[in-house]
mmCIF file of C-alpha atoms and ligand atoms in Angstrom:
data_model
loop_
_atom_site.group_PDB
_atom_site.id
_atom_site.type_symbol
_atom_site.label_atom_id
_atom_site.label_comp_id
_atom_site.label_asym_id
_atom_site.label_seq_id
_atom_site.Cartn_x
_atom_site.Cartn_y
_atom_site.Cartn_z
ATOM 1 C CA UNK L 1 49.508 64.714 -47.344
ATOM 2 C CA UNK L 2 51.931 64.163 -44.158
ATOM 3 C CA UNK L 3 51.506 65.892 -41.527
ATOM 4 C CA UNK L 4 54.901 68.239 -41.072
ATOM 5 C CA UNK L 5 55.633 69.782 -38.289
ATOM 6 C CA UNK L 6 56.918 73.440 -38.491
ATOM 7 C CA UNK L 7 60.627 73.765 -37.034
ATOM 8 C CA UNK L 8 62.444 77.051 -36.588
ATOM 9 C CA UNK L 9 66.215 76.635 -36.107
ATOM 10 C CA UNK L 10 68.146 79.384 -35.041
ATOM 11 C CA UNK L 11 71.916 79.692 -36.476
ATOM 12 C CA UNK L 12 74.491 81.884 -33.952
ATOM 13 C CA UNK L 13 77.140 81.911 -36.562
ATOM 14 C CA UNK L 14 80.314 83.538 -35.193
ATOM 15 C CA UNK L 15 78.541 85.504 -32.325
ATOM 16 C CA UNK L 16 77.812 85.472 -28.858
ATOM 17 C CA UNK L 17 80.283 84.354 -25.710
ATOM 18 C CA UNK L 18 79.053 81.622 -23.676
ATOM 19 C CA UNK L 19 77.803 83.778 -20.967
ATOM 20 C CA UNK L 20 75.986 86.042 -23.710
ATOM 21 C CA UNK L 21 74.833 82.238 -25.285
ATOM 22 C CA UNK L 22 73.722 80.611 -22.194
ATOM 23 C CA UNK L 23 71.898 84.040 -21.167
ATOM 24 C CA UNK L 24 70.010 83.626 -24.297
ATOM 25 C CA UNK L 25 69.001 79.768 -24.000
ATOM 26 C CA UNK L 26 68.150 80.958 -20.219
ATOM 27 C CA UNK L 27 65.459 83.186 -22.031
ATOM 28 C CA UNK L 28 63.817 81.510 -24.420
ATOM 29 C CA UNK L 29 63.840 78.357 -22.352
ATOM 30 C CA UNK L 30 61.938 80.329 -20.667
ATOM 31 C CA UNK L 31 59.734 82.935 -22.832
ATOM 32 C CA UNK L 32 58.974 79.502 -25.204
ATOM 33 C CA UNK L 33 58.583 76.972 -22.181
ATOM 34 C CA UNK L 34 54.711 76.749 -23.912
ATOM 35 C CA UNK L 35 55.202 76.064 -27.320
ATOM 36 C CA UNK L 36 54.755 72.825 -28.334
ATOM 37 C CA UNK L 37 53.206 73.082 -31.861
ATOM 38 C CA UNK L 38 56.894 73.703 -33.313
ATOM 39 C CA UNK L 39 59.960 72.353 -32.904
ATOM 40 C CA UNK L 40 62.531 74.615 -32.243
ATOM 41 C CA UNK L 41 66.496 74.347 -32.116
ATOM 42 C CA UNK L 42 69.576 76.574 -31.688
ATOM 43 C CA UNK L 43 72.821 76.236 -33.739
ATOM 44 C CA UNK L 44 75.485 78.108 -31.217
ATOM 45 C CA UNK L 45 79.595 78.219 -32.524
ATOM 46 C CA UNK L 46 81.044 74.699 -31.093
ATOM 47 C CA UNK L 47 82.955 76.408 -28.270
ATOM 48 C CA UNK L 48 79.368 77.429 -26.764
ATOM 49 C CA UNK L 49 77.890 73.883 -27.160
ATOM 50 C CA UNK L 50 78.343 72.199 -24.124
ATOM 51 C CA UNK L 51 77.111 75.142 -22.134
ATOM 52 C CA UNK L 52 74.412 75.814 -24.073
ATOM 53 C CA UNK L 53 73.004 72.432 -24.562
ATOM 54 C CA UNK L 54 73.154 72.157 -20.720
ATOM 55 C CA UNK L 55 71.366 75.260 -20.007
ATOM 56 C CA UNK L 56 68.563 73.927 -22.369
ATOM 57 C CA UNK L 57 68.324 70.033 -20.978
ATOM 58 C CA UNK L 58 65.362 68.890 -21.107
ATOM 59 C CA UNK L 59 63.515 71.859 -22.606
ATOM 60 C CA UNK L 60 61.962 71.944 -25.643
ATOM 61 C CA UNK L 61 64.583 73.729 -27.574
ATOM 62 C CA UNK L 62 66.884 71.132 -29.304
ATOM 63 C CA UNK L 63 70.840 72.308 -30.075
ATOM 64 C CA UNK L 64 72.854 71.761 -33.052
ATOM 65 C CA UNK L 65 76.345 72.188 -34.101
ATOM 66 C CA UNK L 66 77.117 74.175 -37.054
ATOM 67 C CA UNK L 67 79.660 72.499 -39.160
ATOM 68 C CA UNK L 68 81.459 69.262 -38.393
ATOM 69 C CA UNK L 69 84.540 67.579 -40.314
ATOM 70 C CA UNK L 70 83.643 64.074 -42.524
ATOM 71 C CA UNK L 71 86.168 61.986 -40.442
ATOM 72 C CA UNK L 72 85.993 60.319 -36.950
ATOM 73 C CA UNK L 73 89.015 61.242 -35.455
ATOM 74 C CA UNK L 74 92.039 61.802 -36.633
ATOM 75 C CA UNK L 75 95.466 64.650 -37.540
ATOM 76 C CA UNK L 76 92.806 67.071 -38.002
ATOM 77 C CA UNK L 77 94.154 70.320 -36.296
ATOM 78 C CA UNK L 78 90.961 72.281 -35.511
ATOM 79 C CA UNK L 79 88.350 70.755 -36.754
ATOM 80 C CA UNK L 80 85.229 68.862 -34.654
ATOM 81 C CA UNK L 81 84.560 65.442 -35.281
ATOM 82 C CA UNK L 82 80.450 64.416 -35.274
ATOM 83 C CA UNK L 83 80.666 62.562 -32.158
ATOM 84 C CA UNK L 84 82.938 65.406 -30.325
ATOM 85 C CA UNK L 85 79.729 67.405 -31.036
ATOM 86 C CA UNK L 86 77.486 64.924 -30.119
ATOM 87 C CA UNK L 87 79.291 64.468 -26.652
ATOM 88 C CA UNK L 88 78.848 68.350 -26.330
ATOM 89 C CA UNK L 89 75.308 68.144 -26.588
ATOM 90 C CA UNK L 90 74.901 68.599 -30.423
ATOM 91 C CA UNK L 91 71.406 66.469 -31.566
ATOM 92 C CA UNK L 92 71.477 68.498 -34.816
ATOM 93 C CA UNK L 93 74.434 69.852 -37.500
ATOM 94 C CA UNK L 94 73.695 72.744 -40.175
ATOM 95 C CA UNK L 95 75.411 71.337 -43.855
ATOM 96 C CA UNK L 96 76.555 73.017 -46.433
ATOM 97 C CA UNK L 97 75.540 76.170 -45.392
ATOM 98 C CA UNK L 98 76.326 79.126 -48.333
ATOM 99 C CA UNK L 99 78.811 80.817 -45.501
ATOM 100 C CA UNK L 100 80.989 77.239 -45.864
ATOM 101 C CA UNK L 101 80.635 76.502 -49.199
ATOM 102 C CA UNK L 102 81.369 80.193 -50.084
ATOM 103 C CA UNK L 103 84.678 81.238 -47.595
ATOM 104 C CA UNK L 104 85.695 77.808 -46.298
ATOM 105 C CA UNK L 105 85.125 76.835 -50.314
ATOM 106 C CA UNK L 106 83.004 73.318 -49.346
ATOM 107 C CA UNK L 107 82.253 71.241 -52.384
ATOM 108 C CA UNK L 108 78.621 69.029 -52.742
ATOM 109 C CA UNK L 109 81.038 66.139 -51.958
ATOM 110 C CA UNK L 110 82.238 67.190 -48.812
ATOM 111 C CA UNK L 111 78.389 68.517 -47.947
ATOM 112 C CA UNK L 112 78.146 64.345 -48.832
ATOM 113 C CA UNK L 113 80.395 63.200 -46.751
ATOM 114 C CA UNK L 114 79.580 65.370 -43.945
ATOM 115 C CA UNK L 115 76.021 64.353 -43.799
ATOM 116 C CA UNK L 116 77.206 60.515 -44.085
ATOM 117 C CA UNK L 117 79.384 61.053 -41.018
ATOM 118 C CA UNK L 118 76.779 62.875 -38.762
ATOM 119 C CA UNK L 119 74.174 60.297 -39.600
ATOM 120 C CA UNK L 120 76.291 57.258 -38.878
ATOM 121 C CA UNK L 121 76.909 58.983 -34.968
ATOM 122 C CA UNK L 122 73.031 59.234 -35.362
ATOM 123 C CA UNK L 123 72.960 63.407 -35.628
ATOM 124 C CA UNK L 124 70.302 64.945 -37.329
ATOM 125 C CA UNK L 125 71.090 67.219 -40.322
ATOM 126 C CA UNK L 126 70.095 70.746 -41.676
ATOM 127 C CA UNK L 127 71.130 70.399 -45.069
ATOM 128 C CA UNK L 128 71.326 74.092 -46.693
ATOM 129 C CA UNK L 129 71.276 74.650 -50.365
ATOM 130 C CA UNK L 130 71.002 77.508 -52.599
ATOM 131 C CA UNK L 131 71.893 79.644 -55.336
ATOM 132 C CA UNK L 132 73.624 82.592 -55.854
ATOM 133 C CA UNK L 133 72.615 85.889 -57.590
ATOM 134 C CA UNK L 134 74.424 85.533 -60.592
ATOM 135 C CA UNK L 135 73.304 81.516 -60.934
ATOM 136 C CA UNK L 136 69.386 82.971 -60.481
ATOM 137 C CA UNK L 137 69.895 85.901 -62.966
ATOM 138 C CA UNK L 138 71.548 83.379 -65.283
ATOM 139 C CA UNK L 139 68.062 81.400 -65.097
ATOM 140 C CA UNK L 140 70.036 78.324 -63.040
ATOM 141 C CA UNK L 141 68.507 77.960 -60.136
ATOM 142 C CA UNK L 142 67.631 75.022 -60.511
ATOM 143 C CA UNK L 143 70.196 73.241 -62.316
ATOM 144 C CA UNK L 144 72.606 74.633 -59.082
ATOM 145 C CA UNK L 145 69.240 73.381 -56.809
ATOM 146 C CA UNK L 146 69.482 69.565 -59.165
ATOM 147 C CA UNK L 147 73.643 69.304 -58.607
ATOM 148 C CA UNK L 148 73.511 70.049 -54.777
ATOM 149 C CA UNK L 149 70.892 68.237 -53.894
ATOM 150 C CA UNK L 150 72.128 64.945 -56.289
ATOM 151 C CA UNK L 151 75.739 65.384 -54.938
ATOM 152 C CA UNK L 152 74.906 66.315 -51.789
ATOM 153 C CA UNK L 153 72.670 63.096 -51.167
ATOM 154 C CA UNK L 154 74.186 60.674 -53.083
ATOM 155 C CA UNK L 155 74.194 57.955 -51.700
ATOM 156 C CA UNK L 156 71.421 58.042 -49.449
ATOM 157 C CA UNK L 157 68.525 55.577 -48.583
ATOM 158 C CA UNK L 158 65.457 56.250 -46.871
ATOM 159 C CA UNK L 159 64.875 55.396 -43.984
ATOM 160 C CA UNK L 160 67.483 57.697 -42.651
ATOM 161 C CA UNK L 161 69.293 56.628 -39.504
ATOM 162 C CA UNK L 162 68.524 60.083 -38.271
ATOM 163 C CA UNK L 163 66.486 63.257 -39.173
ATOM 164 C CA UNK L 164 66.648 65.016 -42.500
ATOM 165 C CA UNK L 165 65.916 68.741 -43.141
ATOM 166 C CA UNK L 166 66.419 70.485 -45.969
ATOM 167 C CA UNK L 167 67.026 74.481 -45.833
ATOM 168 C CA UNK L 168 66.553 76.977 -49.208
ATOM 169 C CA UNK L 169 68.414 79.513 -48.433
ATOM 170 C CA UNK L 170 69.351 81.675 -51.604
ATOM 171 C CA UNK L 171 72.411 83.134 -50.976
ATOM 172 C CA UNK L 172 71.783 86.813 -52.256
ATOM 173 C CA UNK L 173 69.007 87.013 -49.493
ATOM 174 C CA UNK L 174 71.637 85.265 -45.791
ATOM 175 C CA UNK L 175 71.971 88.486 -43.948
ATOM 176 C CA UNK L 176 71.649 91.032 -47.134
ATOM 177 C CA UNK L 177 67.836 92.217 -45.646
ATOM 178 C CA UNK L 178 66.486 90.976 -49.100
ATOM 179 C CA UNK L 179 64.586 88.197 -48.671
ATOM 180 C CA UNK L 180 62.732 85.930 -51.313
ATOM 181 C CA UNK L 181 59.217 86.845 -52.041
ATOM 182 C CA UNK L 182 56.605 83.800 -51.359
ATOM 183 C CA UNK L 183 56.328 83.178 -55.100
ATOM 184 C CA UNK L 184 59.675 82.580 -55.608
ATOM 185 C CA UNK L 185 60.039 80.627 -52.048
ATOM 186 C CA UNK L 186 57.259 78.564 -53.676
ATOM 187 C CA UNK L 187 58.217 78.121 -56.806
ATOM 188 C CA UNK L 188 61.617 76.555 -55.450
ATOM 189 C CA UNK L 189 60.245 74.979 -52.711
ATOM 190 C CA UNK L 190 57.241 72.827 -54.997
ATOM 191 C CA UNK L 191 60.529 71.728 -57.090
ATOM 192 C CA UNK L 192 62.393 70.842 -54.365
ATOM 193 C CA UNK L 193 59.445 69.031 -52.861
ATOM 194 C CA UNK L 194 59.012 67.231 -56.436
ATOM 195 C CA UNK L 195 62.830 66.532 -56.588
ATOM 196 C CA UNK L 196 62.603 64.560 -52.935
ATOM 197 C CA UNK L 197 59.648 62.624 -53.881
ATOM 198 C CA UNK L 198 61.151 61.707 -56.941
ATOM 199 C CA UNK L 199 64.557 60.499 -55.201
ATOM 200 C CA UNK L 200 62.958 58.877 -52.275
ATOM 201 C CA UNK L 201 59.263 57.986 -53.023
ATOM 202 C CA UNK L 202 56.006 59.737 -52.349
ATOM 203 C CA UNK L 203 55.826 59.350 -48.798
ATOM 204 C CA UNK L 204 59.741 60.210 -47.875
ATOM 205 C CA UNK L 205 59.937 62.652 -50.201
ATOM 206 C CA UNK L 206 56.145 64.411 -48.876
ATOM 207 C CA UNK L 207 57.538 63.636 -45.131
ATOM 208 C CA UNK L 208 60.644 65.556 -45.351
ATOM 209 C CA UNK L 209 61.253 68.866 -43.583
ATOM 210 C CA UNK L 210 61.679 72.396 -46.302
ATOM 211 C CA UNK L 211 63.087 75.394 -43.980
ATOM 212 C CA UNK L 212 63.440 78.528 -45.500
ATOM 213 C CA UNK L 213 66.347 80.961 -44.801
ATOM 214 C CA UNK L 214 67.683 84.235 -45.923
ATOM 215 C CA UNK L 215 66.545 87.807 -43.624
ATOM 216 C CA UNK L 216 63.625 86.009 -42.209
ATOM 217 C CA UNK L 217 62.406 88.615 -39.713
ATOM 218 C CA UNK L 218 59.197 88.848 -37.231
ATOM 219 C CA UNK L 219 58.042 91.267 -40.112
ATOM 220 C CA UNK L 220 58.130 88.859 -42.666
ATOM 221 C CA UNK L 221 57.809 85.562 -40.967
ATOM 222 C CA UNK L 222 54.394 84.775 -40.864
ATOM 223 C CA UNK L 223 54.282 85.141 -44.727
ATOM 224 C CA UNK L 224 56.918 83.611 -44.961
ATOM 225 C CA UNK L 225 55.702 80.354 -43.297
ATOM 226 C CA UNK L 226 52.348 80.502 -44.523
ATOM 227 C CA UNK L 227 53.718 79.237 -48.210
ATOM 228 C CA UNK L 228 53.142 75.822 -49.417
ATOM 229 C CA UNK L 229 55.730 73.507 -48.572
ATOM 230 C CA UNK L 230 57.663 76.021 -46.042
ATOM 231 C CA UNK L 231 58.097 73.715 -43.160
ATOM 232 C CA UNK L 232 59.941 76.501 -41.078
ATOM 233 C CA UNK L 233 62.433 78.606 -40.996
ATOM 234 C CA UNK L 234 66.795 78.551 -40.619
ATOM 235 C CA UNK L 235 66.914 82.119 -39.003
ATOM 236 C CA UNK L 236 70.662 84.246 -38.243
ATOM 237 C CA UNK L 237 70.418 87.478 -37.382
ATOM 238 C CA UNK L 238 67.184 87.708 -35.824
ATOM 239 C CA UNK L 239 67.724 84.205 -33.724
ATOM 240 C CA UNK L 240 70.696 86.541 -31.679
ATOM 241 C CA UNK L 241 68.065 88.287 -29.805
ATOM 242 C CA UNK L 242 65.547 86.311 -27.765
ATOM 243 C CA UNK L 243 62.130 89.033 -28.737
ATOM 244 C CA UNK L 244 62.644 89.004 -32.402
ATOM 245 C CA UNK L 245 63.361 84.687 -32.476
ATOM 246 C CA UNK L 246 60.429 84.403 -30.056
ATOM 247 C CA UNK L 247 58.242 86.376 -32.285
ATOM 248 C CA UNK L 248 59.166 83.819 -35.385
ATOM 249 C CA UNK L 249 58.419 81.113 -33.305
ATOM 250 C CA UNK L 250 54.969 82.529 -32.445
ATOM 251 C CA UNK L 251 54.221 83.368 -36.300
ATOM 252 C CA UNK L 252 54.767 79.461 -37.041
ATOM 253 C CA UNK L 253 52.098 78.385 -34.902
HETATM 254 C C1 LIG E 1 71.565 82.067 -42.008
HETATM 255 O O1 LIG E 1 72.554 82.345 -41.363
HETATM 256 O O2 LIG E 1 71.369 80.894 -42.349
HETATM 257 C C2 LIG E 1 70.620 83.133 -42.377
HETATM 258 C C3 LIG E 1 69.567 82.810 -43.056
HETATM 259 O O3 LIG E 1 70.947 84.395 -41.951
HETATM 260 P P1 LIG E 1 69.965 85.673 -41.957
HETATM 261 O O4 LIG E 1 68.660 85.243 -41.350
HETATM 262 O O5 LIG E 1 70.676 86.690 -41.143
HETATM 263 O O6 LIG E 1 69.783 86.084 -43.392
#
C-alpha cells in the first residue's frame, strides 16, 4: 500500500478580485504556514494568477489554473495557452471539471487533449470526473465513470511527465449542499481505484491521487476524508473564505 499524501485543492471559480484573491493567499499563507502533512493548492480565475502565485512564493500552498485551451499558441481569441499559465505561476490545471463540460459543453476528447497539452509544458493536472443525477438514478455511474476516464486518458503512459490527480466530483452534489455519503464516495472511489490499477499497473494505479468534491464543508470534511481511498478533497465554496478552507485542511491531517 503507497503511501498517499492527502491534498486539498481549493477551486475560486468565477469569484474574487485580485485584491480580494491576494488578501486571501496573504491569510492562509499565513494561518497554514505549519502544515506540512498535506499538500495544499489554490485554483484562482487566470486573471488573478500571477498575483496570487506571487503572494504565495515559496509557501507551501501550490497554485493552479483552472482551465487551459489544448493548443500552444495560436488565433485563439480568449483562451490561455498551458505555458501562458505556467508563466503566470500556474504548477497545477483543474480538467474537465462538470462546470466545463456542462456550460462550456467540453467533450472526454478535449478533457484528452487538454491534459496532453498541460503535461507536455510539465503542469500537473486535476482531472475531474463525474456523473450526473439522472446518469446515477439510471444505475450508470459507472459506465459515465468507464467512458471519461478511458477517453479522458487515452493515450497515456505511466510515468507521467508531471503529476496526476484524479477528482470524483458527482455533479448533483458541486455547490447544491448535497454531498455524497461515505458509502457511496467509497463505493466509487474502490472502482475508480480498481479502474487505475487496471490501466496503469498495481503500483501507478495504488500511487495515484483520488480527491473528492461536491459541498465538502468543515462539517463534513473529516468524514469525508477519513474514507478509503479519499486522498483529499477539490473544495469551491468553502475554499472562498480562509476559516472554513483552513478548517478542511486541519480535518485532513
Ligand atoms: C467544485 O467547484 O469543484 C466544488 C466541488 O464546489 P463545491 O465545493 O461548492 O460543491
Amino acid at each position: 500500500m503507497s503511501e498517499r499524501r492527502c491534498f486539498i485543492a481549493g477551486n475560486w471559480k468565477m469569484y474574487l478580485t485580485t485584491t480580494e484573491g491576494v488578501r486571501l493567499a496573504q491569510e492562509l499563507r499565513n494561518l497554514l504556514t505549519q502544515v506540512r502533512k498535506v499538500d495544499i493548492g489554490v485554483f484562482p480565475s487566470a486573471l488573478l494568477l500571477s498575483a496570487v502565485a506571487k503572494k504565495l512564493e515559496e509557501s507551501n500552498i501550490v497554485v493552479g489554473a483552472q482551465n487551459a485551451y489544448a493548443k500552444g499558441f495560436g488565433a485563439f481569441t480568449g483562451e490561455n495557452s498551458a505555458s501562458q499559465l505556467k508563466d503566470a505561476g500556474a504548477a497545477w490545471c483543474l480538467v474537465g471539471h462538470s462546470e466545463r463540460r456542462k456550460i462550456f459543453g467540453e467533450t472526454d476528447a478535449d478533457c484528452n487533449r487538454k491534459i496532453k497539452e498541460l503535461h507536455g509544458e510539465g503542469v500537473n493536472v486535476i482531472f475531474c470526473l463525474g456523473e450526473t443525477i439522472e446518469e446515477r438514478e439510471a444505475g450508470t455511474t459507472f459506465k459515465v465513470l468507464e467512458r471519461q476516464l478511458r477517453v479522458g486518458l487515452e493515450g497515456l503512459k505511466a510515468p507521467f511527465p508531471a503529476d496526476l490527480v484524479l477528482a470524483y466530483e458527482p455533479v448533483w452534489a458541486i455547490g447544491t449542499g448535497r454531498n455524497a455519503t461515505p458509502d457511496q464516495v467509497e463505493e466509487v472511489h474502490c472502482w475508480i481505484r480498481d479502474w487505475l490499477k487496471e490501466r496503469f499497473g498495481a503500483t501507478v494505479g495504488e500511487a495515484l491521487r483520488i480527491q473528492y468534491g461536491g459541498s465538502v464543508k468543515p462539517e463534513n470534511a473529516a468524514q469525508l476524508l477519513r474514507v478509503k481511498n479519499v486522498d483529499g478533497a477539490l473544495v469551491g465554496g468553502a475554499s472562498l473564505k480562509a476559516d472554513s478552507f483552513v478548517a478542511i485542511v486541519k480535518a485532513a491531517l
